[in-house]
Coordinates of C-alpha atoms in Angstrom, one line a residue:
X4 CA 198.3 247.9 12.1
X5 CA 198.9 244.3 12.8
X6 CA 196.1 241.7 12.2
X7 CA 193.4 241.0 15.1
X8 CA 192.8 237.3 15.9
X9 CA 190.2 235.6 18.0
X10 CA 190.8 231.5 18.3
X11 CA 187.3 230.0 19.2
X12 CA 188.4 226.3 20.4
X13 CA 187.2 224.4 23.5
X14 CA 190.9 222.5 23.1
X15 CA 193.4 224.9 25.7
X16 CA 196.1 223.0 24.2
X17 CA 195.0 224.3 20.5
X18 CA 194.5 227.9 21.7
X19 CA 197.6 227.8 23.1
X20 CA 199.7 226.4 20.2
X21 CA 198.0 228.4 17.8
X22 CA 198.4 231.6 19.8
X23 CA 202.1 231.1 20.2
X24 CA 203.1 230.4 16.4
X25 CA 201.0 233.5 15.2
X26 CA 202.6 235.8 17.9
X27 CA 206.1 234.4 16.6
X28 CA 205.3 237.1 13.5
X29 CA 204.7 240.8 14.2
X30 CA 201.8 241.9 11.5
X31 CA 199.7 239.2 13.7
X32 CA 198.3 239.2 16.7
X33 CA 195.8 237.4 19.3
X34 CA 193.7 239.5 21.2
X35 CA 191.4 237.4 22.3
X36 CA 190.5 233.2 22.8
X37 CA 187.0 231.8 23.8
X38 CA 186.3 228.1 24.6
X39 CA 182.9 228.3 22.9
X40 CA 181.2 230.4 20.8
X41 CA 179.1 232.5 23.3
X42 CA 182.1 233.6 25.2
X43 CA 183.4 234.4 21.9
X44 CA 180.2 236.7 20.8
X45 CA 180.3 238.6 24.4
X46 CA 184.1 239.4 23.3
X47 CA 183.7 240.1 19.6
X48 CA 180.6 242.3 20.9
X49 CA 184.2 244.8 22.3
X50 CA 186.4 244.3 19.6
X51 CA 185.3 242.9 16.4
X52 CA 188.4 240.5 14.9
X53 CA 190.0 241.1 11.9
X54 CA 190.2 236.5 11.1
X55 CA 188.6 234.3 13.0
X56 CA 190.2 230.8 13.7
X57 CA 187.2 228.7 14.8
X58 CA 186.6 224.3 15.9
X59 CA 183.2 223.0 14.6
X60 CA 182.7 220.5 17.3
X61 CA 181.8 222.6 20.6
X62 CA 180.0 222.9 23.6
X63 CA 176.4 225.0 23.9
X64 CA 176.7 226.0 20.2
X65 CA 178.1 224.2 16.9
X66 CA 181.0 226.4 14.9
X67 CA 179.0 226.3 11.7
X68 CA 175.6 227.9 13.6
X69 CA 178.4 230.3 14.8
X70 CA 179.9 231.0 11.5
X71 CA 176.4 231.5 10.0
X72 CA 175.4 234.3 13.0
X73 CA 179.1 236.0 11.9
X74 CA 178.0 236.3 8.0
X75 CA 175.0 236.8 8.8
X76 CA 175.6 239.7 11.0
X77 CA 179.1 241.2 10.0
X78 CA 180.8 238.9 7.1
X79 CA 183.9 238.0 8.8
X80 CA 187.0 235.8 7.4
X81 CA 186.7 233.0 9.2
X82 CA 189.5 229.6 9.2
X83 CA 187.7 226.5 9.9
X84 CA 190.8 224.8 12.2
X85 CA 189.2 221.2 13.5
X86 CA 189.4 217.7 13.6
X87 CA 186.3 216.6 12.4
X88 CA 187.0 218.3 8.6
X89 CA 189.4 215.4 8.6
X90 CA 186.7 212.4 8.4
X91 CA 183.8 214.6 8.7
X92 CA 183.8 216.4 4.6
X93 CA 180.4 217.2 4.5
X94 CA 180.4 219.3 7.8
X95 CA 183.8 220.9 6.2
X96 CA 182.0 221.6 3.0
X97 CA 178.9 223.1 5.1
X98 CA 181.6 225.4 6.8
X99 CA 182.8 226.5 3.0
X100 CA 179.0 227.0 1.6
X101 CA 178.1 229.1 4.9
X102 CA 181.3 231.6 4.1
X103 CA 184.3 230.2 5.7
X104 CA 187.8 231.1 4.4
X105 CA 189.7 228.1 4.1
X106 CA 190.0 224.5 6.1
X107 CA 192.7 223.7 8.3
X108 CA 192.3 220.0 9.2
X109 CA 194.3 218.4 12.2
X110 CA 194.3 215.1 13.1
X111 CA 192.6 213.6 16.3
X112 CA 196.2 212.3 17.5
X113 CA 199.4 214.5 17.9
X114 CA 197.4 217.9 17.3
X115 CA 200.3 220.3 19.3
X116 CA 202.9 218.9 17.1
X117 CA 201.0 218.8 14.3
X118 CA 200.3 222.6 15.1
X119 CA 203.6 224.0 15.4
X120 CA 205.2 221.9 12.1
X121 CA 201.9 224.0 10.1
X122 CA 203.2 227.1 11.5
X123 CA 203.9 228.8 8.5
X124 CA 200.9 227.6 6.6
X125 CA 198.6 228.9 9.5
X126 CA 200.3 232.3 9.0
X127 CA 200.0 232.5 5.8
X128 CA 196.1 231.6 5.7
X129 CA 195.8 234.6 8.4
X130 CA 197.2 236.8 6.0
X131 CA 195.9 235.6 2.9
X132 CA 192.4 235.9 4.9
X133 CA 192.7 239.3 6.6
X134 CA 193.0 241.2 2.7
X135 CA 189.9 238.6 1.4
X136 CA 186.8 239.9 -0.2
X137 CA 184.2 238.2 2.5
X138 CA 180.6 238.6 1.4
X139 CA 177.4 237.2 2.3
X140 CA 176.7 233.9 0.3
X141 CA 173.9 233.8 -1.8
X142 CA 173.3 230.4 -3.0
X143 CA 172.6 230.1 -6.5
X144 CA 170.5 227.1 -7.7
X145 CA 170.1 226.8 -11.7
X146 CA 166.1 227.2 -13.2
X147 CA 167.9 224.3 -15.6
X148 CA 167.7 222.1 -12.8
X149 CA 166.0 218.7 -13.3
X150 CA 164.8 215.5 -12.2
X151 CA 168.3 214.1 -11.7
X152 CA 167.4 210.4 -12.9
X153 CA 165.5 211.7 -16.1
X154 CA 168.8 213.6 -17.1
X155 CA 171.1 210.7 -16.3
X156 CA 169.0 208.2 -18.4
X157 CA 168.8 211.2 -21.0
X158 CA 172.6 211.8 -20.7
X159 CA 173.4 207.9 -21.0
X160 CA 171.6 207.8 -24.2
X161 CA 173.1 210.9 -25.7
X162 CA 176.7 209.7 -24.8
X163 CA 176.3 206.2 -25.1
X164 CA 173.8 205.2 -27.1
X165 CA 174.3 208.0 -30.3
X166 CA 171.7 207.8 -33.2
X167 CA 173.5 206.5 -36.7
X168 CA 172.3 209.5 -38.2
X169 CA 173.6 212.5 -35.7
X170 CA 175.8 215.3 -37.4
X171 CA 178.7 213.6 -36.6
X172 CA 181.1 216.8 -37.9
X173 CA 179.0 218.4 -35.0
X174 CA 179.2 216.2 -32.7
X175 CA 183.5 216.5 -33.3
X176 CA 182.9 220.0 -33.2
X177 CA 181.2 220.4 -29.8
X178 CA 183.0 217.1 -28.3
X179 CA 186.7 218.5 -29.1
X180 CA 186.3 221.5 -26.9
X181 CA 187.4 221.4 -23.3
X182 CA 187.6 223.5 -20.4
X183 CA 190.1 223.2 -17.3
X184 CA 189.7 225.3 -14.7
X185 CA 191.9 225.6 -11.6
X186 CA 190.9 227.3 -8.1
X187 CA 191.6 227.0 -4.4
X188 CA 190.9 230.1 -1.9
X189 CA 187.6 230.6 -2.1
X190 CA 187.1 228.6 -5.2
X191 CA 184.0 226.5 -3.3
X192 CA 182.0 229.2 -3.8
X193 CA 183.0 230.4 -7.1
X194 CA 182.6 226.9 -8.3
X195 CA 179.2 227.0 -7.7
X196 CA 178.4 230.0 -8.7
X197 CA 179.4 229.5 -12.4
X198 CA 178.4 225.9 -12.5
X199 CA 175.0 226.4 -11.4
X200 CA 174.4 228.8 -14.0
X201 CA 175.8 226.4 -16.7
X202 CA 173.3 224.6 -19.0
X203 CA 173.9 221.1 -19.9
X204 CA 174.8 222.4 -23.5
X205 CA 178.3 223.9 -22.0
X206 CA 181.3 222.0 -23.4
X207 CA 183.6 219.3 -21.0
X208 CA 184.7 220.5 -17.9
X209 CA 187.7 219.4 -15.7
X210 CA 188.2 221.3 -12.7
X211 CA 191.1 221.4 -10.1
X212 CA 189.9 222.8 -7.0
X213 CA 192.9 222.6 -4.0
X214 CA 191.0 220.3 -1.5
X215 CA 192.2 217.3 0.8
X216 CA 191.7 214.2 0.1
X217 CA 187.8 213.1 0.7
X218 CA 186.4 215.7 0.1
X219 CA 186.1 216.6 -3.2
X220 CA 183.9 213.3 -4.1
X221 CA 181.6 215.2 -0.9
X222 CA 182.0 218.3 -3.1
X223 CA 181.2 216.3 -6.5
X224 CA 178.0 215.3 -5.2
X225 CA 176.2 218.5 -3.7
X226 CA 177.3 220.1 -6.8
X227 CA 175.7 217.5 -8.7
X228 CA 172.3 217.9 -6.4
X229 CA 172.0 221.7 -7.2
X230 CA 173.6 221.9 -11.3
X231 CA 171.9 221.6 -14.3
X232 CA 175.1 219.6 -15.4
X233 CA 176.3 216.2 -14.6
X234 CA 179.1 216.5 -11.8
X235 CA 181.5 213.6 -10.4
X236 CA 185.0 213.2 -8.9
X237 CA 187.2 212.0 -11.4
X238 CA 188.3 208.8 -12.3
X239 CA 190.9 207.5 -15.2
X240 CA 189.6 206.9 -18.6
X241 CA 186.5 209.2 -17.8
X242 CA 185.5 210.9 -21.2
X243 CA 184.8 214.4 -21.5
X244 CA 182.0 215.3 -23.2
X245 CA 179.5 218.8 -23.0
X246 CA 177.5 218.9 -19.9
X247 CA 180.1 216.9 -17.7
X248 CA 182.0 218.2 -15.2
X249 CA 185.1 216.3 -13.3
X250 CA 186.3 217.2 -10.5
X251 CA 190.1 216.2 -9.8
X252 CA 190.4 213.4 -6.5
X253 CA 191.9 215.1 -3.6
X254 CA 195.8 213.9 -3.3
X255 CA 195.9 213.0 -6.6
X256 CA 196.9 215.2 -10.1
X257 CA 194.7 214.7 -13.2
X258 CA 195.7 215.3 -16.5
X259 CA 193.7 215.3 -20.3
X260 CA 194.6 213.0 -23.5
X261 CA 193.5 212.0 -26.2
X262 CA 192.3 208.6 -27.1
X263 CA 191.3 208.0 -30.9
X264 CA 188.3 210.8 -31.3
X265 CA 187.9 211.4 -27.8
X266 CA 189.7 213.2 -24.6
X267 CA 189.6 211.3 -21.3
X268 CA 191.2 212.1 -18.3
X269 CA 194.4 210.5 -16.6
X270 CA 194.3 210.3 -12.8
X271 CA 197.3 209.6 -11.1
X272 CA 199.5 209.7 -7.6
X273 CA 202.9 212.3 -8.0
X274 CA 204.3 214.3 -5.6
X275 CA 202.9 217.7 -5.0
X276 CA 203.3 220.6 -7.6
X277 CA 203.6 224.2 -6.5
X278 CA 202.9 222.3 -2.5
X279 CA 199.3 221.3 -4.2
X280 CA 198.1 217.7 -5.3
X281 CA 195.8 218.1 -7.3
X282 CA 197.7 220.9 -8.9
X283 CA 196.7 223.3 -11.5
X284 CA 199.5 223.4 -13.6
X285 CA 199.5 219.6 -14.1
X286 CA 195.9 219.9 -15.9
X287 CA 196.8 223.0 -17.6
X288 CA 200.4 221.6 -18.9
X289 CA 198.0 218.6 -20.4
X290 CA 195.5 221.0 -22.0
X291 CA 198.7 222.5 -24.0
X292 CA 200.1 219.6 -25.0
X293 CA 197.5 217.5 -26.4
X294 CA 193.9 219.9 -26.7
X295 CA 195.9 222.9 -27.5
X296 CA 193.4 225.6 -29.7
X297 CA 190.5 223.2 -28.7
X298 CA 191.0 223.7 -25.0
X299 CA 190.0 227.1 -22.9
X300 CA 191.8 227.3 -19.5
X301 CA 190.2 229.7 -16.4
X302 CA 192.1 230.2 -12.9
X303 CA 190.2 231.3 -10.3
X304 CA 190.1 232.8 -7.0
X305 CA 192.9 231.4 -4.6
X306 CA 196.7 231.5 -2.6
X307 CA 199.5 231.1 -4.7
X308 CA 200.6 230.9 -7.7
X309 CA 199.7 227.0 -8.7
X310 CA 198.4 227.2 -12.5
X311 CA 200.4 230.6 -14.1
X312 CA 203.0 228.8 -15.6
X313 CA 200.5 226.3 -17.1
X314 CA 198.4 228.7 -18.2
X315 CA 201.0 230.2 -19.7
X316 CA 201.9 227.1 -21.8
X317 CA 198.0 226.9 -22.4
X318 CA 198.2 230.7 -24.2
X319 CA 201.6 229.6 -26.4
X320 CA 199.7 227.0 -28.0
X321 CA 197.1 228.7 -28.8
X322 CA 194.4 228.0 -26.2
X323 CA 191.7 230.9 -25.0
X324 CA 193.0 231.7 -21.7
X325 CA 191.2 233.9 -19.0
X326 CA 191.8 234.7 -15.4
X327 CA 189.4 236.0 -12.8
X328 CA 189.4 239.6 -12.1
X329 CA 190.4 240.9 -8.7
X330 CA 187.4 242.8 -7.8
X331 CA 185.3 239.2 -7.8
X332 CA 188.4 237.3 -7.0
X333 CA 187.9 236.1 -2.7
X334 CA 191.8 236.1 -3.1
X335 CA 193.9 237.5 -5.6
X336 CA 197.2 235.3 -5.9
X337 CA 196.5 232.7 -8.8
X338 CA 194.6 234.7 -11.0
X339 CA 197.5 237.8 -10.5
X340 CA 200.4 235.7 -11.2
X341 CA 199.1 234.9 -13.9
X342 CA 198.0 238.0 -15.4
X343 CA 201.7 239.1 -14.3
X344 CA 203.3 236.2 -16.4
X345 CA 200.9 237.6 -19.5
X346 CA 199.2 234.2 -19.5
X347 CA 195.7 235.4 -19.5
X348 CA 194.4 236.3 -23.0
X349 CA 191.4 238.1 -20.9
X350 CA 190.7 239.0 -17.6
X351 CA 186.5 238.2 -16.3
X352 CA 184.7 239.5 -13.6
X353 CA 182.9 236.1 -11.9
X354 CA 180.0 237.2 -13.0
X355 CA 181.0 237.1 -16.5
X356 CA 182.5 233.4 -16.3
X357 CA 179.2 231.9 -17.4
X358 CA 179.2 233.7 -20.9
X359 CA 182.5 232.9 -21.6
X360 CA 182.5 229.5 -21.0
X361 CA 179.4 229.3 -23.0

């Protein structure tokens, strides 16, 4: 049984392009394309699709009302494919809260060539997306939740301003401990998930989510409006320390030293590591090297197999190392490869993540 496509685009050129380079493969095909998303519903209405490749900008109705009336109706894997997630990161990250798959961005200028170069990424999202998990999001706001200005002043003065007399051997104890976390596929919502839950006791937390560039300081700051924690895109020479989360830059790789008592973070341009910048592996071949038994490393839901091999090096020197299960895993690729390579020293069901990071 091949894989049933509808393309919802008011572009003919897109529907076109699109069309052709997934019926290039033979497990694909496109049954059906609609210029807006009510011509699309009377369609889907005769055969429901298996993925659905959908603009946000449209006439008569928006693509994110549309994917909302899809979840909420039949949860659906659906590929957000427009222009606007290029400049336009908070619509994109509305798309990824409200259920959708994955982001395809093309630009506003040379879209039909831009198209057919993506070819084989766009068939490999339609098949990645086809054997997803898709389930109706239930956003999950922490009861720690605070007045966000009373926890900064309260964090500055924890971090900053430290009394002379606070257990210092605690304060190494709880300080030393990191956590790196690597997702992409489905990882938005996962993300949010565990870090809502998170109290602002949990240890340091630097997270590589595969996103393009802009958006993850977007992403940064919602999380930040709904978590308990403190949550910000990263920067170099940002110190870890419990209750802080950092969030790697799209397009750029970040990596964890140390620096006298302390680990900060390294931010830096490089060329792209398993196809991904930020990449996984980068953070987690940091984490061995320099936190080692101090450092817990987590790969989440998502394509691919970014982060294994670092993981890997995590376990050897002696790191807790734990990969998502593949019952609460959107898609199964990082977290598998890894528990193929032996890397994970445990494997957690989402709901778990919480606990263990705690």
């Amino acid at each position: 049984m091949s894989i049933q496509v509808m393309i919802v685009d008011d572009s003919a050129v897109v529907r076109q392009v699109i069309s052709s380079v997934l019926n290039q493969v033979s497990d694909i095909n496109v049954y059906a394309v609609a210029n807006d998303p009510i011509f699309a519903y009377d369609k889907m209405q005769k055969q429901w699709p298996d993925v659905v490749i959908l603009d946000i900008e449209m006439p008569r109705m928006d693509g994110i009302t549309f994917l909302k009336k899809i979840m909420a109706e039949k949860p659906t894997p659906v590929i957000i494919c427009s222009s606007l997630a290029e400049h336009g990161a908070e619509l994109s990250l509305s798309a990824l809260a409200a259920g959708a798959f994955e982001i395809i961005t093309k630009p506003t200028i040379g879209v039909k060539n831009f198209l057919e170069s993506s070819g084989k990424e766009i068939i490999t999202v339609v098949r990645a997306a086809s054997v997803a998990k898709i389930r109706r999001v239930k956003r999950q706001v922490s009861a720690l939740t605070e007045d966000k200005v009373k926890k900064q002043d309260d964090f500055s003065h924890e971090s900053m301003n430290m009394p002379l007399d606070t257990d210092l051997a605690s304060l190494a104890k709880t300080t030393d401990r990191v956590v790196g976390i690597g997702s992409s596929t489905g990882g938005t919502i996962a993300l949010e998930k565990v870090l809502t839950q998170l109290p602002r006791t949990c240890p340091g937390i630097v997270i590589v989510q595969h996103m393009p560039e802009k958006f993850t300081a977007a992403f940064a700051e919602r999380l930040n409006s709904i978590c308990a924690v403190e949550i910000k895109e990263a920067s170099s020479g940002d110190r870890i320390i419990p209750g802080h989360v950092l969030i790697a830059p799209g397009g750029k790789h970040i990596q964890v030293k140390r620096s006298g008592g302390q680990y900060i973070t390294i931010v830096s341009e490089g060329p792209a590591v398993n196809r991904h910048c930020p990449s996984v592996d980068v953070l987690f071949n940091s984490l061995a090297a320099h936190v080692k038994q101090n450092a817990t490393g987590i790969i989440l839901t998502g394509m691919g197999n970014d982060g294994a091999k670092g993981l890997l090096a995590m376990k050897v020197s002696g790191s807790k190392t734990v990969a998502q299960n593949e019952k609460s895993s959107v898609v199964f690729g990082m977290p598998k490869e890894a528990i193929k390579l032996n890397a994970a020293k445990e494997i957690v069901d989402l709901d778990d993540m919480v606990k263990f990071i705690n």
